Structure formats: structure tokens, C-alpha cells
Coordinates of C-alpha atoms in Angstrom, one line a residue:
X1 CA 0.0 0.0 0.0
X2 CA 2.9 2.4 0.7
X3 CA 4.2 1.8 -2.9
X4 CA 0.7 2.6 -4.2
X5 CA 0.4 5.8 -2.2
X6 CA 3.9 6.9 -3.2
X7 CA 3.2 6.3 -6.9
X8 CA -0.2 8.1 -6.7
X9 CA 1.4 11.3 -5.3
X10 CA 4.2 11.3 -7.8
X11 CA 3.7 14.2 -10.2
X12 CA 2.5 13.1 -13.6
X13 CA 1.7 9.5 -12.5
X14 CA -1.5 7.9 -13.7
X15 CA -4.5 8.1 -11.4
X16 CA -6.9 5.6 -12.9
X17 CA -7.9 2.2 -11.4
X18 CA -6.7 0.4 -14.5
X19 CA -3.4 2.2 -15.2
X20 CA -2.1 2.3 -11.6
X21 CA -1.9 -1.5 -11.1
X22 CA -0.2 -2.0 -14.5
X23 CA 2.6 0.5 -13.6
X24 CA 3.0 -1.1 -10.1
X25 CA 3.3 -4.5 -11.6
X26 CA 6.2 -3.4 -13.7
X27 CA 7.9 -2.3 -10.5
X28 CA 7.3 -5.7 -8.9
X29 CA 4.3 -4.8 -6.8
X30 CA 1.1 -6.9 -7.4
X31 CA -2.1 -5.4 -6.0
X32 CA -5.7 -6.4 -6.7
X33 CA -8.1 -4.1 -8.5
X34 CA -10.3 -3.9 -5.4
X35 CA -7.4 -2.7 -3.3
X36 CA -6.6 0.1 -5.8
X37 CA -10.2 1.1 -6.1
X38 CA -10.6 1.3 -2.3
X39 CA -7.5 3.5 -2.1
X40 CA -8.7 5.8 -4.8
X41 CA -12.2 6.1 -3.1
X42 CA -10.4 7.5 0.0
X43 CA -8.4 10.1 -2.0
X44 CA -10.2 13.5 -2.4
X45 CA -8.0 14.7 -5.2
X46 CA -8.8 11.7 -7.3
X47 CA -12.6 12.1 -6.7
X48 CA -12.7 15.8 -7.5
X49 CA -10.8 15.4 -10.8
X50 CA -12.2 12.0 -11.9
X51 CA -13.9 11.7 -15.2
X52 CA -17.2 9.9 -14.7
X53 CA -19.0 8.8 -17.9
X54 CA -22.6 10.0 -18.2
X55 CA -25.0 7.1 -18.7
X56 CA -28.3 7.4 -20.5
X57 CA -30.5 6.7 -17.5
X58 CA -33.5 8.9 -18.1
X59 CA -35.6 9.2 -21.2
X60 CA -38.1 12.1 -21.7
X61 CA -41.5 10.5 -22.0
X62 CA -44.4 12.2 -23.8
X63 CA -47.4 10.4 -25.1
X64 CA -48.8 12.8 -27.8
X65 CA -48.0 15.9 -29.8
X66 CA -48.6 19.3 -28.1
X67 CA -48.5 17.8 -24.7
X68 CA -45.1 19.2 -23.6
X69 CA -43.1 22.0 -25.2
X70 CA -39.7 23.4 -24.4
X71 CA -38.5 26.9 -25.1
X72 CA -35.2 28.7 -25.2
X73 CA -33.6 31.5 -27.2
X74 CA -30.4 31.7 -29.2
X75 CA -28.1 34.7 -29.6
X76 CA -26.2 35.0 -32.8
X77 CA -23.5 37.3 -31.3
X78 CA -20.8 38.2 -33.9
X79 CA -22.6 36.4 -36.7
X80 CA -25.3 39.0 -36.9
X81 CA -25.6 42.2 -38.9
X82 CA -28.5 44.2 -37.4
X83 CA -29.2 46.4 -40.4
X84 CA -29.4 43.3 -42.7
X85 CA -31.7 41.4 -40.3
X86 CA -34.2 44.1 -39.4
X87 CA -32.5 44.8 -36.1
X88 CA -32.9 41.2 -34.8
X89 CA -30.0 39.6 -33.0
X90 CA -31.9 36.7 -31.3
X91 CA -34.3 33.9 -32.1
X92 CA -36.9 32.4 -29.8
X93 CA -37.0 28.6 -30.3
X94 CA -39.8 26.2 -29.3
X95 CA -39.8 22.5 -29.7
X96 CA -42.5 19.8 -29.2
X97 CA -40.9 17.0 -27.1
X98 CA -43.0 14.3 -28.8
X99 CA -42.8 15.1 -32.5
X100 CA -39.6 17.2 -32.3
X101 CA -41.4 19.9 -34.3
X102 CA -39.4 23.2 -34.2
X103 CA -40.7 26.8 -34.3
X104 CA -38.4 29.9 -34.5
X105 CA -39.3 33.6 -34.3
X106 CA -36.6 36.4 -34.7
X107 CA -36.6 39.0 -31.9
X108 CA -34.6 42.2 -31.4
X109 CA -34.0 41.7 -27.7
X110 CA -34.7 39.0 -25.1
X111 CA -36.6 41.2 -22.7
X112 CA -40.0 40.2 -21.4
X113 CA -42.0 42.1 -24.0
X114 CA -40.2 40.7 -27.1
X115 CA -40.1 37.1 -25.8
X116 CA -43.8 37.2 -24.8
X117 CA -44.9 38.6 -28.1
X118 CA -42.8 36.0 -30.0
X119 CA -44.4 33.1 -28.0
X120 CA -47.9 34.5 -28.6
X121 CA -47.1 34.4 -32.3
X122 CA -46.1 30.8 -32.1
X123 CA -49.2 29.8 -30.2
X124 CA -51.4 31.6 -32.6
X125 CA -49.7 29.9 -35.6
X126 CA -50.4 26.5 -34.1
X127 CA -54.0 27.3 -33.2
X128 CA -54.7 28.3 -36.8
X129 CA -52.9 25.4 -38.4
X130 CA -53.6 22.5 -35.9
X131 CA -56.2 23.9 -33.6
X132 CA -54.0 23.0 -30.6
X133 CA -51.7 24.6 -28.1
X134 CA -49.3 23.0 -25.5
X135 CA -50.5 21.7 -22.2
X136 CA -47.2 22.3 -20.5
X137 CA -44.2 24.5 -21.3
X138 CA -40.7 24.0 -19.9
X139 CA -38.1 26.7 -19.9
X140 CA -34.9 27.6 -18.0
X141 CA -34.8 30.3 -15.3
X142 CA -34.4 33.3 -17.7
X143 CA -35.7 36.6 -16.6
X144 CA -38.3 36.9 -19.4
X145 CA -39.9 33.6 -18.3
X146 CA -40.5 35.0 -14.8
X147 CA -42.2 38.2 -15.8
X148 CA -45.8 39.2 -15.2
X149 CA -46.4 39.5 -19.0
X150 CA -45.3 35.9 -19.5
X151 CA -47.4 34.6 -16.7
X152 CA -50.4 36.5 -18.1
X153 CA -49.9 34.8 -21.5
X154 CA -49.7 31.3 -19.9
X155 CA -52.9 32.0 -17.9
X156 CA -54.6 33.2 -21.0
X157 CA -54.1 30.0 -22.9
X158 CA -54.2 27.7 -19.8
X159 CA -50.6 26.5 -20.2
X160 CA -48.8 25.1 -17.3
X161 CA -45.4 26.7 -17.1
X162 CA -42.5 25.0 -15.3
X163 CA -38.9 26.2 -14.8
X164 CA -36.4 23.3 -15.2
X165 CA -32.7 23.0 -14.6
X166 CA -32.0 22.3 -18.2
X167 CA -34.3 22.1 -21.3
X168 CA -32.4 19.5 -23.3
X169 CA -34.7 19.3 -26.3
X170 CA -34.8 23.1 -26.7
X171 CA -31.0 23.4 -26.3
X172 CA -30.5 20.7 -28.9
X173 CA -32.8 22.5 -31.3
X174 CA -30.9 25.8 -30.6
X175 CA -27.7 24.1 -31.8
X176 CA -29.5 22.7 -34.9
X177 CA -30.9 26.0 -35.9
X178 CA -27.6 27.9 -35.2
X179 CA -25.6 25.3 -37.2
X180 CA -28.0 25.6 -40.1
X181 CA -27.7 29.4 -40.1
X182 CA -23.9 29.1 -40.0
X183 CA -24.0 27.0 -43.1
X184 CA -26.2 29.5 -44.9
X185 CA -24.0 32.4 -44.0
X186 CA -20.9 30.6 -45.2
X187 CA -22.5 29.6 -48.5
X188 CA -23.8 33.1 -49.2
X189 CA -20.8 35.0 -47.9
X190 CA -22.9 37.6 -46.0
X191 CA -24.5 38.1 -42.6
X192 CA -28.2 38.1 -43.6
X193 CA -30.2 35.1 -42.2
X194 CA -33.6 36.5 -41.5
X195 CA -34.9 36.0 -45.0
X196 CA -34.2 32.2 -44.9
X197 CA -35.2 31.4 -41.3
X198 CA -38.7 30.2 -42.2
X199 CA -37.4 27.9 -45.1
X200 CA -34.6 26.7 -42.8
X201 CA -37.1 25.6 -40.1
X202 CA -39.4 24.0 -42.6
X203 CA -36.5 21.9 -43.8
X204 CA -35.6 20.9 -40.2
X205 CA -39.2 19.7 -39.7
X206 CA -39.0 17.6 -42.9
X207 CA -35.9 15.6 -41.7
X208 CA -36.4 12.1 -40.4
X209 CA -35.7 11.8 -36.7
X210 CA -33.7 8.8 -35.4
X211 CA -36.1 7.9 -32.6
X212 CA -39.3 8.7 -34.5
X213 CA -38.2 7.0 -37.7
X214 CA -40.2 9.7 -39.4
X215 CA -40.1 13.5 -39.7
X216 CA -41.8 15.8 -37.2
X217 CA -44.4 16.7 -39.7
X218 CA -45.3 13.0 -40.2
X219 CA -45.2 12.4 -36.4
X220 CA -48.0 15.0 -35.9
X221 CA -50.1 13.3 -38.6
X222 CA -49.5 9.8 -37.3
X223 CA -49.0 10.0 -33.6
X224 CA -49.7 6.3 -32.8
X225 CA -47.1 5.0 -35.2
X226 CA -44.6 7.6 -33.8
X227 CA -45.3 6.6 -30.2
X228 CA -44.7 2.9 -31.1
X229 CA -41.4 3.8 -32.7
X230 CA -40.4 6.0 -29.7
X231 CA -41.1 3.3 -27.2
X232 CA -38.9 0.9 -29.0
X233 CA -36.2 3.5 -29.2
X234 CA -36.5 4.4 -25.5
X235 CA -36.1 0.8 -24.5
X236 CA -33.0 0.4 -26.6
X237 CA -31.1 3.5 -25.4
X238 CA -32.1 3.2 -21.7
X239 CA -29.1 2.0 -19.7
X240 CA -29.3 0.2 -16.3
X241 CA -28.0 1.9 -13.2
X242 CA -24.6 0.5 -12.0
X243 CA -25.6 1.0 -8.4
X244 CA -28.3 2.5 -6.2
X245 CA -27.1 4.7 -3.4
X246 CA -28.6 4.4 0.1
X247 CA -29.8 7.1 2.5
X248 CA -26.8 8.4 4.5
X249 CA -24.3 7.9 1.8
X250 CA -21.7 10.7 1.4
X251 CA -21.4 12.1 -2.1
X252 CA -19.8 14.8 -4.2
X253 CA -21.9 16.6 -6.9
X254 CA -20.8 17.1 -10.5
X255 CA -19.6 20.6 -11.3
X256 CA -21.5 22.2 -14.2
X257 CA -18.8 23.4 -16.6
X258 CA -19.2 25.9 -19.4
X259 CA -17.7 25.2 -22.9
X260 CA -14.5 27.1 -22.2
X261 CA -14.0 26.1 -18.5
X262 CA -10.3 25.6 -17.7
X263 CA -9.4 21.9 -17.9
X264 CA -7.6 21.8 -14.6
X265 CA -10.7 22.6 -12.7
X266 CA -12.4 19.7 -10.8
X267 CA -15.2 17.6 -12.2
X268 CA -16.8 17.1 -8.8
X269 CA -17.3 19.5 -5.9
X270 CA -15.0 20.0 -3.0
X271 CA -18.0 19.9 -0.7
X272 CA -19.4 16.6 0.5
X273 CA -23.1 16.1 1.0
X274 CA -25.3 13.4 2.6
X275 CA -28.2 11.7 0.8
X276 CA -31.4 12.3 2.8
X277 CA -33.9 10.7 0.5
X278 CA -34.0 8.2 -2.4
X279 CA -36.9 8.5 -4.9
X280 CA -37.7 5.3 -6.8
X281 CA -38.0 5.4 -10.6
X282 CA -41.2 6.8 -12.0
X283 CA -41.3 4.2 -14.7
X284 CA -39.2 1.8 -16.8
X285 CA -37.6 4.8 -18.6
X286 CA -36.3 6.7 -15.5
X287 CA -33.7 6.1 -12.8
X288 CA -33.5 6.7 -9.1
X289 CA -33.3 10.3 -7.9
X290 CA -31.5 11.6 -4.8
X291 CA -32.2 14.5 -2.4
X292 CA -29.1 15.9 -0.7
X293 CA -28.8 17.7 2.7
X294 CA -28.4 21.4 2.2
X295 CA -29.6 21.5 -1.4
X296 CA -33.3 22.1 -1.8
X297 CA -33.5 23.5 -5.3
X298 CA -33.0 20.2 -7.2
X299 CA -32.6 16.4 -7.1
X300 CA -29.8 14.4 -8.5
X301 CA -29.3 11.2 -10.5
X302 CA -26.5 8.7 -10.6
X303 CA -24.7 10.8 -13.3
X304 CA -24.7 13.8 -11.0
X305 CA -23.0 12.4 -7.9
X306 CA -20.1 10.3 -6.8
X307 CA -19.8 8.3 -3.6
X308 CA -17.0 9.3 -1.2
X309 CA -15.7 8.2 2.2
X310 CA -14.9 11.8 3.3
X311 CA -16.9 13.4 6.0
X312 CA -19.8 15.8 5.2
X313 CA -18.6 19.4 4.9
X314 CA -20.5 22.4 6.2
X315 CA -21.3 24.6 3.2
X316 CA -21.2 28.3 4.1
X317 CA -23.9 30.3 2.4
X318 CA -22.4 33.3 0.7
X319 CA -23.9 36.6 1.8
X320 CA -25.7 38.4 -1.0
X321 CA -23.9 41.7 -1.8
X322 CA -25.7 44.9 -1.1
X323 CA -27.1 46.8 -4.0
X324 CA -26.6 50.6 -4.5
X325 CA -29.8 51.6 -2.6
X326 CA -29.0 49.3 0.4
X327 CA -25.4 50.7 0.6
X328 CA -26.8 54.3 0.5
X329 CA -29.3 53.5 3.3
X330 CA -26.6 51.9 5.5
X331 CA -24.4 55.0 5.0
X332 CA -27.2 57.4 6.0
X333 CA -27.9 55.4 9.1
X334 CA -24.3 55.5 10.1
X335 CA -24.3 59.3 9.6
X336 CA -27.4 59.7 11.7
X337 CA -25.8 57.7 14.6
X338 CA -22.9 60.1 14.6
X339 CA -24.8 63.4 14.3
X340 CA -28.0 62.7 16.2
X341 CA -27.9 64.0 19.8
X342 CA -28.6 61.5 22.6
X343 CA -31.4 62.1 25.1
X344 CA -30.5 64.0 28.3
X345 CA -30.5 60.9 30.5
X346 CA -28.4 58.9 28.1
X347 CA -25.9 61.8 27.7
X348 CA -25.4 62.0 31.4
X349 CA -24.9 58.3 31.7
X350 CA -22.5 58.2 28.8
X351 CA -20.3 60.9 30.4
X352 CA -20.4 59.4 33.8
X353 CA -17.2 57.5 34.6
X354 CA -17.6 53.8 34.8
X355 CA -15.2 52.6 37.5
X356 CA -15.8 49.1 38.8
X357 CA -15.7 48.5 42.5
X358 CA -16.4 52.1 43.5
X359 CA -19.8 53.0 44.8
X360 CA -21.0 56.6 44.4
X361 CA -21.0 58.6 47.6
X362 CA -24.4 59.1 49.3
X363 CA -25.3 62.7 49.8

């Protein structure tokens, strides 16, 4: 074990459960895989930087078109020329989770007014073409989706709106639309995309989807056949859970990294949490979910956590910084404390010497 520990802490040495025993064997030390894994489980640095493969444990289940939608917006950034695109720099994207049908509306800004008007346009278009609107709409926690105007629109059409941690279908559609726009801009050699957006979305909705085995347009026309194909696809891609954690298990949580996050940053958190509740799978297409002590905003799956033997850490909540008005109010209160005169009784008490052990003389 001493040889294993020495090798592990050698700069540049391998840290995997497969490569470590091989290197030790070349040096004449024969250790079992279980011994190496137990050692790595007790090492915090290995757990924090370990690459844990994501398994396909949960499948998004919907039974019919227009049951659940997802929405997100894409910003074109440097690929946009405002004058050529009627001042629009963003596109609101909606996708039907069952049929994978995509809708896209260009907007100038992503404020509550623009996003709400664009969503109203998409709903009106579907009511006129199909006579249907979504029962449920999933979005991220963007500010426009929390506004009073957005809530009024949802209430007007009796749509149940939910904020989720990540809208996977919408984000996938955002990538598809953005990639298609990039191809058009490269082919044409200019920055104008708004005139081809409708044709581009129509072509996306004509493509055959791997899970549906038909296009989104055909899935809306033949929902029963599409559902049968989806169930076969879901059963094929669903992977079994390697293990089910128990209540009381200590775990680290996966760190959500952005695209350009530095590679030397850890994959899992420095903080250690305790599992407080285990939720059973809702159906054959979903996995167990775990609630962690100290985190109330979400639940986790096997992909999001890693078991550890380290003790639970106390997570200090960061104090929210004061805004400009709060800072000004605090400053004014301090000034009032300095300049405001004390009442007569308090002034006399304040100036009276406070000497312990000496009683005032009685007159």
C-alpha cells in the first residue's frame, strides 16, 4: 500500500484504477483491482478530478403531440448584422418534445415584451394550423420567463409553465438552428439570415428523426405510429444503473462546466453532502433520484453524484452583496448615529465615569 500511495502522489503519475496496477506490476508490486479502487475512493483529489462517464439513465417521455413543449432563445452574437436582419440579433426557439417539431421567431431583444410577443405568435400559428396549443411548457430560469407578462400569457391559454434546470430538447434545437444558419452564412458569404429562417425551419421539420423513424411533420399526422417507434427507441437506449445509493451515503456533486472552462478545474465538488432521501424510478424509462442535505433546489441522478468516504462538509452560504440603494441607506444610518444628539438621561450616563468596585457617595 505504501508503494501505491507513493506512486499516486508522484507528479504526472496515472490516477486511474486500471493504469495504476499495471505500472505497479512493472515495478514488482502486485495489487488487486479492489485494493486500488478502495484506495482511490479515499483520496479526495482523485474524486474531485475524476472523469465519470454519463449514462443514458433517463428518457423524456411524452405520449402525444402538443403535450409538452420546451422553449429557449439563441443569440447569434458576432454572426449577426443588425441592419441586414431588421435589427434582430436573437431567435426564440420552441420544440414539441413528442414530435420534435421546431418553431423559430426572430426578436430584437430578449426582454419580457419581445419574448412574450414571439411566444404569442407561435401559439397563434399552431392554433390556426392545428387547432392545438401545448398543455405544458418547460423553460430555464431566464428573466423573461418569470415576468408578469409571460405569466399572463400562460394563464390566458391555460398553459402550465415550469422552470427546469436544463431544457435538453430546446438546447438541442438551438444548436441545430444555429448550425444551419452558420452553413447559410458561409455559403452566401454575407450576414443576412432572417430571409431564410422560415425555409430553414421547414426543412428541419422535414428531416427524419432517429427515434421517431419519421419526420416531425409525419409524427404529428401519425402520432400512434410515432409513439410505437419512440417506445422501441427508448427501451433500446435506456441503460441500467450500475448501483443504487442508500440514505446516509456521502457524495460529491458534479460541477457544471461551461464550454471554455479551464481543464484543470475539478469535475466534482470539494463539498461533501449526505443523501437524505431516495426517490424510486417513476417508470421503466427513468432512474432513481436523490435529495441531498443542504440543497433544496434540485434532485440528482447517478450521473450527477459520486460516492466518497470523506466526512460531510458544512457549506457556508455566501452573503448576497448589497445593491446601491442598500449601501446608501446603510451609509445614511451611520451618519445619523454620529450626528443625532442623545437624550439627556443617556448623555449624562454616557459621560459618567464607569469605575468598577467604587460605589457613588451618598449625599
